[in-house]
Coordinates of C-alpha atoms in Angstrom, one line a residue:
X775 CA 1.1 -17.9 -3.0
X776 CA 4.5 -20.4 -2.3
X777 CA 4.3 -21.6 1.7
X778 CA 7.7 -20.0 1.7
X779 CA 8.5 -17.4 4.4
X780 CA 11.6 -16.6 6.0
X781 CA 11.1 -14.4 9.1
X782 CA 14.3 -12.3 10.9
X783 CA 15.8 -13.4 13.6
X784 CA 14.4 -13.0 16.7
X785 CA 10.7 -11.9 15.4
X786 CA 8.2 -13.5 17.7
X787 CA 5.4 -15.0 16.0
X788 CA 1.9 -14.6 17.1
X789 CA 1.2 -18.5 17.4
X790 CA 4.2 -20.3 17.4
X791 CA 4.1 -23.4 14.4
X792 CA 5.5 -25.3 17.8
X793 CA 2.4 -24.6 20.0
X794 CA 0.3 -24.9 16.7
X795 CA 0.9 -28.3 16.1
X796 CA 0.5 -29.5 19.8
X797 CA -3.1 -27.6 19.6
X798 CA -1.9 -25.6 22.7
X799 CA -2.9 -22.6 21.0
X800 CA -5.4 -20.4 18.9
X801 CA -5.5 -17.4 16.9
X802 CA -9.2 -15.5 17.2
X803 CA -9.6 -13.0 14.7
X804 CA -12.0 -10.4 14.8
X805 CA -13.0 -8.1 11.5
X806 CA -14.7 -5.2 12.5
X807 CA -16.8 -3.3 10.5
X808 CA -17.6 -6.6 9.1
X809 CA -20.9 -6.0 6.8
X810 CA -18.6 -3.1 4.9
X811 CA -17.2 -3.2 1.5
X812 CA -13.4 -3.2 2.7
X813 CA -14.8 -6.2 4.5
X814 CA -16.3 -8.0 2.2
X815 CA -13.6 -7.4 -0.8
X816 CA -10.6 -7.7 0.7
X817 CA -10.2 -9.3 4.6
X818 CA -12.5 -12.2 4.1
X819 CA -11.4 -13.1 0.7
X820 CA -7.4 -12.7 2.0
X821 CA -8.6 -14.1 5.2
X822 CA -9.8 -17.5 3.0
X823 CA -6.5 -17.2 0.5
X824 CA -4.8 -17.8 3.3
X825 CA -6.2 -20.4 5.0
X826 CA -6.7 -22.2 1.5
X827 CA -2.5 -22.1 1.0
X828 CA -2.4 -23.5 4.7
X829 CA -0.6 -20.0 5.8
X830 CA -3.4 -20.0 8.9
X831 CA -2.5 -21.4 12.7
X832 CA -4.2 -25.0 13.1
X833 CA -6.2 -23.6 15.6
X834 CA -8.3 -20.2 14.2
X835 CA -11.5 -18.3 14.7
X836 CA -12.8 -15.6 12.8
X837 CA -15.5 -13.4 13.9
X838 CA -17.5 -10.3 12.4
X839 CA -18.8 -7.5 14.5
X840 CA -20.8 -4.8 13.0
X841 CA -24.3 -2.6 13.9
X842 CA -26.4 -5.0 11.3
X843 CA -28.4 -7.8 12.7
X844 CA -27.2 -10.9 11.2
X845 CA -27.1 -14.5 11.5
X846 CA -23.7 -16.7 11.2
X847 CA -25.4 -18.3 8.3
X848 CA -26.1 -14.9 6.9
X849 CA -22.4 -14.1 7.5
X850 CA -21.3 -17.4 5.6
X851 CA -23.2 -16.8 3.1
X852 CA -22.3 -12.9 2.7
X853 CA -18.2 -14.0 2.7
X854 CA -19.2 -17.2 -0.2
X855 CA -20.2 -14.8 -2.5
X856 CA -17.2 -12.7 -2.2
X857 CA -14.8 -16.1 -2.6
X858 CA -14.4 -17.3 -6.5
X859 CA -12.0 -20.0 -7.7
X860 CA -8.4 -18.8 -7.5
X861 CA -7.4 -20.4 -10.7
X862 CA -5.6 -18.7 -13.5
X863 CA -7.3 -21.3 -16.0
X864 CA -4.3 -20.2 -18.6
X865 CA -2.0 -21.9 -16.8
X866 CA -3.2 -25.5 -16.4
X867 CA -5.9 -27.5 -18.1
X868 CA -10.0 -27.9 -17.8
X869 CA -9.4 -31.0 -15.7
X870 CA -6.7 -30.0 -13.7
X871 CA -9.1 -26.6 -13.1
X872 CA -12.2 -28.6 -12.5
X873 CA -10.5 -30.4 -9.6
X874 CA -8.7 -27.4 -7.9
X875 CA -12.1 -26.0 -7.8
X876 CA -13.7 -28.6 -6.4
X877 CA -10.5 -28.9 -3.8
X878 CA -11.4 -24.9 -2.9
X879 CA -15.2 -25.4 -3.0
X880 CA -14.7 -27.9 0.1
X881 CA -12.1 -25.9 2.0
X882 CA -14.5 -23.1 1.4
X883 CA -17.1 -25.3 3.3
X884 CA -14.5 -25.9 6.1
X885 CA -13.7 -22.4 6.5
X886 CA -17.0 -20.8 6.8
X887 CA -17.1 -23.6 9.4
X888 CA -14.5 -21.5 11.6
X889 CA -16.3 -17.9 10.9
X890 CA -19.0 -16.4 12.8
X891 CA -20.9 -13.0 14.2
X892 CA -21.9 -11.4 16.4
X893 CA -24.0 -7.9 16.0
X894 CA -23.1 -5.0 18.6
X895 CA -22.4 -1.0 19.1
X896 CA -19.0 -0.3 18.6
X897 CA -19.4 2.0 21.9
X898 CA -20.9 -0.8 23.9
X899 CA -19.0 -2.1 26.6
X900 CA -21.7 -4.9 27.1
X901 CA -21.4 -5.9 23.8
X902 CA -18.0 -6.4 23.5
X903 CA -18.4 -8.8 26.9
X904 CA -20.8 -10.9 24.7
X905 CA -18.1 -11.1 22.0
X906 CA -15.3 -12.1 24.6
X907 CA -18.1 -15.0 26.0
X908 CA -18.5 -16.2 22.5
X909 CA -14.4 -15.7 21.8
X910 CA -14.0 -18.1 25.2
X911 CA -16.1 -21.2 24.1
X912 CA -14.4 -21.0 20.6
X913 CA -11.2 -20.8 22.5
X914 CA -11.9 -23.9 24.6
X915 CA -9.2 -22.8 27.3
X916 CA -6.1 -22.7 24.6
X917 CA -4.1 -20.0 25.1
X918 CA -5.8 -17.5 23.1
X919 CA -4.2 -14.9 20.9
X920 CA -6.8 -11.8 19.4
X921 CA -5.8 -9.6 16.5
X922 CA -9.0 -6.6 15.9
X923 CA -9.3 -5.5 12.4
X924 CA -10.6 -2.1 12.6
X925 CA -12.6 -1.8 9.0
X926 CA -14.4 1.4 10.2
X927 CA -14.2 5.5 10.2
X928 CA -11.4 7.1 11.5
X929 CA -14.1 8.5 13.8
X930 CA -15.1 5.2 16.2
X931 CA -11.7 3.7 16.1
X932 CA -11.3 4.9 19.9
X933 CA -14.7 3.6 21.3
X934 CA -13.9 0.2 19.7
X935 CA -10.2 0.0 20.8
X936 CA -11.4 1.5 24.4
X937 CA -14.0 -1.5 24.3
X938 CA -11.8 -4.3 22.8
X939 CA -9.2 -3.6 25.2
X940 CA -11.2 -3.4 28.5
X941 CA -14.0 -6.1 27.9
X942 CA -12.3 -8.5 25.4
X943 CA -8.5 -8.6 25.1
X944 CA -6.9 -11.9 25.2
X945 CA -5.6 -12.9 29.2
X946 CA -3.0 -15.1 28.1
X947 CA -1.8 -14.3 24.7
X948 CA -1.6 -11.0 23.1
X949 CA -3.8 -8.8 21.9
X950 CA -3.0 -7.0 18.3
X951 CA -5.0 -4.4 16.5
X952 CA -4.7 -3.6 13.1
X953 CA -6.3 0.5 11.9
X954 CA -7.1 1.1 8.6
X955 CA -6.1 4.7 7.1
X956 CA -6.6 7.6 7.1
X957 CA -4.5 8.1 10.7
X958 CA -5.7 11.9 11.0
X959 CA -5.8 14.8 8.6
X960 CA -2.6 16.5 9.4
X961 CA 0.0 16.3 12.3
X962 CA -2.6 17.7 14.7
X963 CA -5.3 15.0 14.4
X964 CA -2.7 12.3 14.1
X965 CA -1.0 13.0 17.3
X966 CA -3.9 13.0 19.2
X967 CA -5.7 10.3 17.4
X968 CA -2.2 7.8 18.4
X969 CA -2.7 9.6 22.1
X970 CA -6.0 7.7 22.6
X971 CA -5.0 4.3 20.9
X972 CA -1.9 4.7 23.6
X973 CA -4.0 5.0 26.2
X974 CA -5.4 1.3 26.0
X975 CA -2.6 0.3 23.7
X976 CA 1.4 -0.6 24.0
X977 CA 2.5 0.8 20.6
X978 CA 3.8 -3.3 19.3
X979 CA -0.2 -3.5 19.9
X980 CA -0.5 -1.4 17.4
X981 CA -0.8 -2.2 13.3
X982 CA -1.3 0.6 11.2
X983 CA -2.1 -0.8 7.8
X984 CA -1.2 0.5 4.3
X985 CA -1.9 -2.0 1.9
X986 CA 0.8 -0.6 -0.7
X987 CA 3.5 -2.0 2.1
X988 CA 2.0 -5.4 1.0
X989 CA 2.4 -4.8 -2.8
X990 CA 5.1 -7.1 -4.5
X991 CA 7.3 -4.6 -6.2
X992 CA 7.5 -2.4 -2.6
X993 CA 8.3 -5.9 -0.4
X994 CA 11.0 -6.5 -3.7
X995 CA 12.7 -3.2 -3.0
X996 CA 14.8 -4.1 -0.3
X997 CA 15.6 -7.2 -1.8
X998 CA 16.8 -5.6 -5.0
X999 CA 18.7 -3.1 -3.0
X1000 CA 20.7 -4.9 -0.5
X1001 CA 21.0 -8.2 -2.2
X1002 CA 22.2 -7.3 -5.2
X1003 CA 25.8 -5.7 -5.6
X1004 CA 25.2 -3.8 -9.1
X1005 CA 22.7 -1.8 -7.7
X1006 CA 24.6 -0.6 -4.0
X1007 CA 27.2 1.5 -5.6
X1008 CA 24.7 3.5 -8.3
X1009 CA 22.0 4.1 -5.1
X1010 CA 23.2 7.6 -4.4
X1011 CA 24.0 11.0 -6.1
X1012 CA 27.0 10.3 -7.5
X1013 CA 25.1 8.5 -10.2
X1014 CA 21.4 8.8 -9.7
X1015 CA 20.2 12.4 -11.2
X1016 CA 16.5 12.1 -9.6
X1017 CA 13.9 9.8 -8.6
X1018 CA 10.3 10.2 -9.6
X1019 CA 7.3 8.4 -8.0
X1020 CA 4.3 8.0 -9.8
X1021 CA 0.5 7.0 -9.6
X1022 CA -1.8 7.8 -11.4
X1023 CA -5.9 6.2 -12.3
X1024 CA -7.8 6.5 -15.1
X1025 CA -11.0 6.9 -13.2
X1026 CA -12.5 9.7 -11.2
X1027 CA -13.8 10.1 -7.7
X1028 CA -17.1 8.8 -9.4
X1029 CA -19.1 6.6 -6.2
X1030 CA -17.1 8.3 -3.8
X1031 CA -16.8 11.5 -3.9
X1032 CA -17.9 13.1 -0.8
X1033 CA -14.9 10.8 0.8
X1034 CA -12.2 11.9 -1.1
X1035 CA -13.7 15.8 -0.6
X1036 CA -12.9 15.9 2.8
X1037 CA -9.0 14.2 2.3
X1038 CA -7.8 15.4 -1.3
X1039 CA -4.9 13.4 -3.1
X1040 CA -2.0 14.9 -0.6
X1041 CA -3.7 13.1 2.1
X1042 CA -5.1 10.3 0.2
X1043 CA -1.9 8.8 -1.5
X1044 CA 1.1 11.0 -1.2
X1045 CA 1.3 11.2 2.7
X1046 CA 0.5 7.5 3.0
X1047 CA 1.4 5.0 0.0
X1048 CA 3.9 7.2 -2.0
X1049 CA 5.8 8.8 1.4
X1050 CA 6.3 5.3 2.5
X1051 CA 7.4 3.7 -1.1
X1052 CA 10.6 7.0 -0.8
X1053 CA 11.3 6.2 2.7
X1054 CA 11.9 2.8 1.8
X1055 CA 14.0 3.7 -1.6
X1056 CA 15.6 5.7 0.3
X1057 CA 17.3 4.4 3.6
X1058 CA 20.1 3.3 4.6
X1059 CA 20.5 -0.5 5.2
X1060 CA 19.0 -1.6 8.6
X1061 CA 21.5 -3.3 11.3
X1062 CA 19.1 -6.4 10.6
X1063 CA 15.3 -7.6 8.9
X1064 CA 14.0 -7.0 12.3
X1065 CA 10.8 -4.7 12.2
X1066 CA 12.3 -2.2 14.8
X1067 CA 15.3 -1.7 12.6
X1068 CA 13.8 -1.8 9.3
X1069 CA 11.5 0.9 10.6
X1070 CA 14.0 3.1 12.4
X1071 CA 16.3 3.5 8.8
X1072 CA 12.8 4.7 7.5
X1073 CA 12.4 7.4 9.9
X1074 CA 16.2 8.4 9.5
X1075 CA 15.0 9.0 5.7
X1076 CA 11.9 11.1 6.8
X1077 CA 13.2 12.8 9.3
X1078 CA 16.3 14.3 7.0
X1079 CA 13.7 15.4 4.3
X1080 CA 12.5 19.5 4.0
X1081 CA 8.7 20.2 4.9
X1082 CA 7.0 21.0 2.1
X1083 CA 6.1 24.8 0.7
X1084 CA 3.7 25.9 -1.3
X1085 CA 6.6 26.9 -4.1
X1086 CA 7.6 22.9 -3.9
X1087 CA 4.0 22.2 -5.2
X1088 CA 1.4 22.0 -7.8
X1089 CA -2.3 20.8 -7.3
X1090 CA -4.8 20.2 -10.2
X1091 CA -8.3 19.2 -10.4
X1092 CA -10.1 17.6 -13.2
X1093 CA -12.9 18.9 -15.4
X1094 CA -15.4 17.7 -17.7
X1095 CA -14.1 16.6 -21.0
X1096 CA -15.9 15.3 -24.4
X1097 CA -14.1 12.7 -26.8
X1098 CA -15.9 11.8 -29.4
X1099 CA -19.5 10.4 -28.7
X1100 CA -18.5 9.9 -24.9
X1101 CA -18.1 13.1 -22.3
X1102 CA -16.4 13.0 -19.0
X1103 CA -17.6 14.6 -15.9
X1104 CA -15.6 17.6 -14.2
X1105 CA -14.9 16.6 -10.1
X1106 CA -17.9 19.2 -9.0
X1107 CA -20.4 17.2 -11.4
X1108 CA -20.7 15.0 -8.3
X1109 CA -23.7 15.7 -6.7
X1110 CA -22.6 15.1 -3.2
X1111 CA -19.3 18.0 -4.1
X1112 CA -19.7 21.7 -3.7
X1113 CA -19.3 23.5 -6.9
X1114 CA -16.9 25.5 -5.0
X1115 CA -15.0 22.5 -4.0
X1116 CA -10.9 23.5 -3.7
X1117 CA -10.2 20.2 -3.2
X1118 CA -6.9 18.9 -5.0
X1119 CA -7.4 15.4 -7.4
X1120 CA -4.2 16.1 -8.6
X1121 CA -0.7 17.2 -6.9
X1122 CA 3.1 17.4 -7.8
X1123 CA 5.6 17.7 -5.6
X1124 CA 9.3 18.1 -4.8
X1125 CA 11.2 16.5 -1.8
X1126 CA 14.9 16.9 -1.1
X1127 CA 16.3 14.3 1.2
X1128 CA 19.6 16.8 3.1
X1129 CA 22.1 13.9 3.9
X1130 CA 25.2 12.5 2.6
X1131 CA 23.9 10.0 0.6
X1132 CA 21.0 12.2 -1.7
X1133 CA 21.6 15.6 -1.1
X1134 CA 20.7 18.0 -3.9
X1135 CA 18.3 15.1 -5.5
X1136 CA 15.2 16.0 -6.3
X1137 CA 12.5 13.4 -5.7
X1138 CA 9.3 14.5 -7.7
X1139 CA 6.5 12.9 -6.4
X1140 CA 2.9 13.2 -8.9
X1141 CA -0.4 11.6 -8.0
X1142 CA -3.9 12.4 -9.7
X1143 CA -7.1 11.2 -10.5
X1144 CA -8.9 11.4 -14.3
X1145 CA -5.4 10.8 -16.1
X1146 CA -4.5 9.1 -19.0
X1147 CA -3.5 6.0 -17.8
X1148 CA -3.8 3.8 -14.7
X1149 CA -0.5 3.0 -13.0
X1150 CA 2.0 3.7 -9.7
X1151 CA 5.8 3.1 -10.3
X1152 CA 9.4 4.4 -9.5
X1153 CA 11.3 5.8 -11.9
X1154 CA 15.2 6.6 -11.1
X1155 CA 17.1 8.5 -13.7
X1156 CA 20.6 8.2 -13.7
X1157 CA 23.2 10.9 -14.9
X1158 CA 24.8 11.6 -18.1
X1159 CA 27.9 9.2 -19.0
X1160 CA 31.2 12.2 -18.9
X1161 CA 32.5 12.4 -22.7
X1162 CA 30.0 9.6 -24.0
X1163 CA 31.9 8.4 -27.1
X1164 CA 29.0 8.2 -29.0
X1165 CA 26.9 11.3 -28.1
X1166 CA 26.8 12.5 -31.5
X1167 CA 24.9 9.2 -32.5
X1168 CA 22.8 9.3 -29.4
X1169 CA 21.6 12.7 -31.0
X1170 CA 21.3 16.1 -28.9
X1171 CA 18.7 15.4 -26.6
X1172 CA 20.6 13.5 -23.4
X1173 CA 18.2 13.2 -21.3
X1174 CA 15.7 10.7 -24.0
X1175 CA 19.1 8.5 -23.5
X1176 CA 20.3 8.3 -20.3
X1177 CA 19.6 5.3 -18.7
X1178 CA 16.3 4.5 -16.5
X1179 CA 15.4 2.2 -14.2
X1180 CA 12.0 1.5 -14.1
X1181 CA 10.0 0.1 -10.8
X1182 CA 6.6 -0.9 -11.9
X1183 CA 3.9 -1.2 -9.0
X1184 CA 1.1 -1.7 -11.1
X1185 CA -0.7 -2.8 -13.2
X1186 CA 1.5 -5.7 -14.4
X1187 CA 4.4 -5.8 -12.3
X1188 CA 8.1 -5.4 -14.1
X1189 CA 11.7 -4.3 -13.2
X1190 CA 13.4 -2.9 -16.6
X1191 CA 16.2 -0.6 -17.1
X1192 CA 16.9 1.2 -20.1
X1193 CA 19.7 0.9 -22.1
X1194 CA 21.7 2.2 -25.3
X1195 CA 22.1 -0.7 -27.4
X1196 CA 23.8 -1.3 -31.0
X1197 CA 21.0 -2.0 -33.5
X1198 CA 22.7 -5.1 -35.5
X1199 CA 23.8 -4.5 -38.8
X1200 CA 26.8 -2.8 -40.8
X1201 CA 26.2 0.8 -40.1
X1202 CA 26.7 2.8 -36.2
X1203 CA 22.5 3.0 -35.7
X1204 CA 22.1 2.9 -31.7
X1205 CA 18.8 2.3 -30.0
X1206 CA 17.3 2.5 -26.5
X1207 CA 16.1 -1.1 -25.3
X1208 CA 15.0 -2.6 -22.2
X1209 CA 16.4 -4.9 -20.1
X1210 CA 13.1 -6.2 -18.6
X1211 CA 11.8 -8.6 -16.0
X1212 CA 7.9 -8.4 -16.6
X1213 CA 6.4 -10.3 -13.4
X1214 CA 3.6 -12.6 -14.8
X1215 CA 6.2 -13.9 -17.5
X1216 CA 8.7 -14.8 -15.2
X1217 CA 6.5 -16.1 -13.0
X1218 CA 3.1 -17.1 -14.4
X1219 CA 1.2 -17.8 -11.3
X1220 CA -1.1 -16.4 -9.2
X1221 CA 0.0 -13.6 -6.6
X1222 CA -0.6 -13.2 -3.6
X1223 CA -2.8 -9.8 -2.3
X1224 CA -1.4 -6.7 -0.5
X1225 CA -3.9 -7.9 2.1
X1226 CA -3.0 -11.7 2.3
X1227 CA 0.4 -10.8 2.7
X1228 CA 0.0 -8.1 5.4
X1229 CA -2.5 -10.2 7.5
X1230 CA -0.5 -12.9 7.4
X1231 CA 2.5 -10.5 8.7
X1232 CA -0.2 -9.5 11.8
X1233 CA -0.7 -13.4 12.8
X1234 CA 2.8 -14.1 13.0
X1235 CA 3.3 -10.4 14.5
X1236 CA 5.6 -9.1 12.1
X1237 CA 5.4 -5.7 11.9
X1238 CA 7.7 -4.1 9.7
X1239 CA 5.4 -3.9 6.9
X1240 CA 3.2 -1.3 9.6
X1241 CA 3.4 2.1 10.1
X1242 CA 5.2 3.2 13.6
X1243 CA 3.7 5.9 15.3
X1244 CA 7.5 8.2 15.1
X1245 CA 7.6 7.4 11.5
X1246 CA 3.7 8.4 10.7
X1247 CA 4.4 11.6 13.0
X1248 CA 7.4 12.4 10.6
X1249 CA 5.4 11.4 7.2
X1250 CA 2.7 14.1 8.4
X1251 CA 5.4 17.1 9.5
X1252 CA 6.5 16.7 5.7
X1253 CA 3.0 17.3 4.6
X1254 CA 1.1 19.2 7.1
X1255 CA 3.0 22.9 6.0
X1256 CA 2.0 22.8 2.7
X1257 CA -1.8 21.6 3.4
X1258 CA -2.2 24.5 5.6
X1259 CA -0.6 26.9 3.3
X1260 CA -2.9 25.4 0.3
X1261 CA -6.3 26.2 2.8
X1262 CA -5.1 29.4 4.6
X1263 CA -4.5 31.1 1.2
X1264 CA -7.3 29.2 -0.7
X1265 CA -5.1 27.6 -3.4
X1266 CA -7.8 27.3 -6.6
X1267 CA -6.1 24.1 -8.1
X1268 CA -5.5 24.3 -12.2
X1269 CA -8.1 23.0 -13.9
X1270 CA -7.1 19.4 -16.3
X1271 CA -9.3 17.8 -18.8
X1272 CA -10.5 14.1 -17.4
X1273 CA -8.1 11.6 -19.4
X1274 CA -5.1 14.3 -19.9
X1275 CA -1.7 14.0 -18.5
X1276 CA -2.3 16.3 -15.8
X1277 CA -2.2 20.0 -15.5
X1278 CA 0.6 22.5 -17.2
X1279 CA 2.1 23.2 -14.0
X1280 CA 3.7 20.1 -13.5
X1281 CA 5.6 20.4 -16.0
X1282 CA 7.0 23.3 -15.0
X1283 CA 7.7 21.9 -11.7
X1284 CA 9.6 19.6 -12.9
X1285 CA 11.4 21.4 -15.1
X1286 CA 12.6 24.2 -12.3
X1287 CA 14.2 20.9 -10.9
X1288 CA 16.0 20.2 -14.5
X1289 CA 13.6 16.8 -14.4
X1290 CA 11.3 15.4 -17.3
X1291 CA 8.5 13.3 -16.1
X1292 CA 9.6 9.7 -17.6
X1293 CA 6.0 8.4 -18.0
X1294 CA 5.2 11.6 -20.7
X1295 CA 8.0 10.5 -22.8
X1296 CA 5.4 7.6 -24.3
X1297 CA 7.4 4.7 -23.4
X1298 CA 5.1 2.7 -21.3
X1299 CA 7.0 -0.4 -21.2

């Protein structure tokens, strides 16, 4: 990750480098929840990443807070083993290797230094005045700034804020909370649940993570928009025919399935990561980088789009499947689902965007569980060239030659469009090619994680990779029709084989749209 950051004008950092290099301030960081998984795979490890590239302020404390008794050696040692070597040993030699290793091994040793815990109720009061003692001798008078990482259920996030913010907020810096998803279940829950954090909380308090706002390909998409002149003129329906969003994972619900039973994959990637990805395809450029106007173009976006019906909509949910000596398990195999479960794994939709720039584009938007193949990209498909000189050679079907640009999230990030090209020789033989920029080729390093890169944003305060409370009120007004329509009439999802493409219906879906799902056409570039 390259010390290279260049921040709008007028954001106000967190800690100032200014006040950083006088020692006049301090950044106390405290992950809560800290014993948990999320914890333990992700914040520390990003936490560390960062302070190994130098991206922390001079001055930092981190603390973990959970129920579980446990020592600050304990803790150290708990956040080591979660730490490896971040060395991509195909890029340098042994040597070289051996020595950034040994460099990491000792920052490790001086990070761990700065890390400590503290065990409490997230409901206690008292507790949390024990954590704000401890915070005050680590802060040793400096103007203090706190950021809470809430790595917990949905369910205690307003005892801890309520707690945080009453017995241990920063008194001369600011105070900064970052929730983890799910925010609510439908418009209902989500309202009130940003009701209560407003009640301790000014909403620029407030940082609503979703780690697919850190990924590289979504931070790349207003770059590749607004700085690049080929693409500004094609970015509307004059030329673009639709746009499809995909993800899809080749694994099951398998280790967590009473989780996903009580969210479904609406809730669990469409409303959140894949609802965020359009809004930002989608708008109009902002006045400036600042977070506030980044984030009003994205509620422009979601605010001109139609609710969803049940008609715009297919859900599917896997089943068992056997290929040769190995079998798959069907979603109610899970012990801990009801064999009755209704619960989507699967879902295809279609959004219409009603304003001057999209208007009568369909977006198609899939995401499912059990497929053939892991990924999550955007796929734009532009219209048919008028009279194409050379449609007889192109053959009859059109639509396996327009051309395609191809966003690719994950895995292996790449940009490529495709094109009709000449295949050299004597004869008229034309071919579809690529024009491709594959990520790790390009630029064979090591990249940075969604969670470095959205921390980091926190520290400074930088909040236009966070959800706003208007734009997650609009994202769930899109959604929240169609999920009541889907439990009111007890929708029985179409049944897929685990490791398929998905169910029928999507297809058909997409084909009342007069769209063809680019990643079935079995060019996985």
């Amino acid at each position: 990750m390259a010390k290279d950051r260049t921040e709008p004008e007028g954001n106000e950092e967190l800690c100032p480098f200014s006040e950083q290099e006088n020692g006049d301030c301090t950044v106390s960081i405290t992950v809560v929840g800290a014993s948990g998984e999320l914890a333990k795979k992700k914040i520390f490890p990003a936490l560390f990443s960062l302070y190994y590239e130098d991206f922390l302020p001079k001055n930092f404390v981190v603390f973990g807070y959970a129920r579980t008794k446990m020592s600050d050696d304990e803790l150290r040692n708990m956040i080591r083993e979660t730490l490896t070597c971040r060395i991509d040993t195909r890029l340098i030699d042994a040597r070289t290797c051996r020595e950034n290793c040994q460099d990491m091994n000792h920052k490790m040793d001086e990070f761990l230094k700065r890390c400590f815990y503290h065990s409490g109720q997230y409901n206690s009061e008292e507790h949390f005045v024990e954590l704000d003692s401890k915070l005050k001798e680590k802060e040793a008078g400096k103007v203090a700034h706190r950021l809470f990482y809430l790595s917990i259920p949905p369910n205690i996030f307003m005892d801890v804020v309520r707690c945080a913010s009453l017995k241990a907020p920063s008194i001369k810096g600011r105070t900064r909370v970052i929730v983890e998803k799910p925010f609510g279940v439908d418009s209902e829950s989500a309202g009130k649940l940003t009701r209560g954090l407003k009640q301790y909380l000014a909403e620029d308090q407030i940082y609503r993570i979703d780690h697919y706002l850190g990924k590289e390909l979504v931070e790349n998409l207003l770059v590749l928009r607004f700085s690049n002149l080929v693409f500004e003129p094609l970015w509307s329906r004059n030329y673009i025919r639709n746009v499809q969003l995909i993800f899809s994972e080749d694994s099951g619900t398998e280790g967590h399935g009473r989780h996903f039973d009580n969210y479904g994959i609406i809730r669990d990637k469409m409303q959140n990561h894949l609802l965020q990805i359009l809004a930002l395809f989608a708008m109009e450029a902002p006045l400036s980088l600042d977070a506030e106007d980044v984030r009003n173009e994205k509620v422009k976006v979601l605010k001109s789009m139609r609710p969803l019906k049940l008609e715009d909509a297919v859900v599917g949910q896997y089943k068992g499947h056997s290929k040769g000596d190995k079998s798959y398990p069907a979603y109610t195999d899970d012990p801990t689902i009801p064999n009755d479960s209704l619960t989507p794994t699967f879902a295809a939709v279609a959004f219409f965007i009603d304003n001057a720039r999209w208007d009568g584009v369909p977006f198609l938007m899939k995401a499912g569980k059990a497929l053939h193949t892991r990924r999550a990209e955007i796929r734009v498909q532009f219209r048919h060239v008028p009279g194409n000189l050379y449609k007889r050679k192109l053959g009859t079907d059109l639509d396996e030659t327009t051309n395609e640009l191809v966003l690719r999230v994950q895995p292996d990030e790449a940009i490529y469009l495709n094109i009709n090209n000449k295949v050299p020789g004597l004869g008229m033989k034309l071919d579809r090619t690529d024009l491709n920029l594959l990520y790790q080729t390009r630029y064979p390093r090591e990249k940075a994680d969604a969670y470095e890169r959205l921390l980091l944003d926190a520290i400074e305060g930088e909040g236009r990779s966070f959800i706003r409370s208007d734009e997650l009120d609009a994202a769930w007004a899109l959604i929240t029709p169609l999920l009541k329509e889907l439990e009111e009439k007890k929708v029985v999802p179409e049944l897929y084989p685990y490791g398929s493409r998905g169910p029928v219906g999507a297809h058909h879906l997409a084909a009342k749209h007069n769209v063809r799902w680019g990643d079935l056409s079995g060019d996985d570039s």
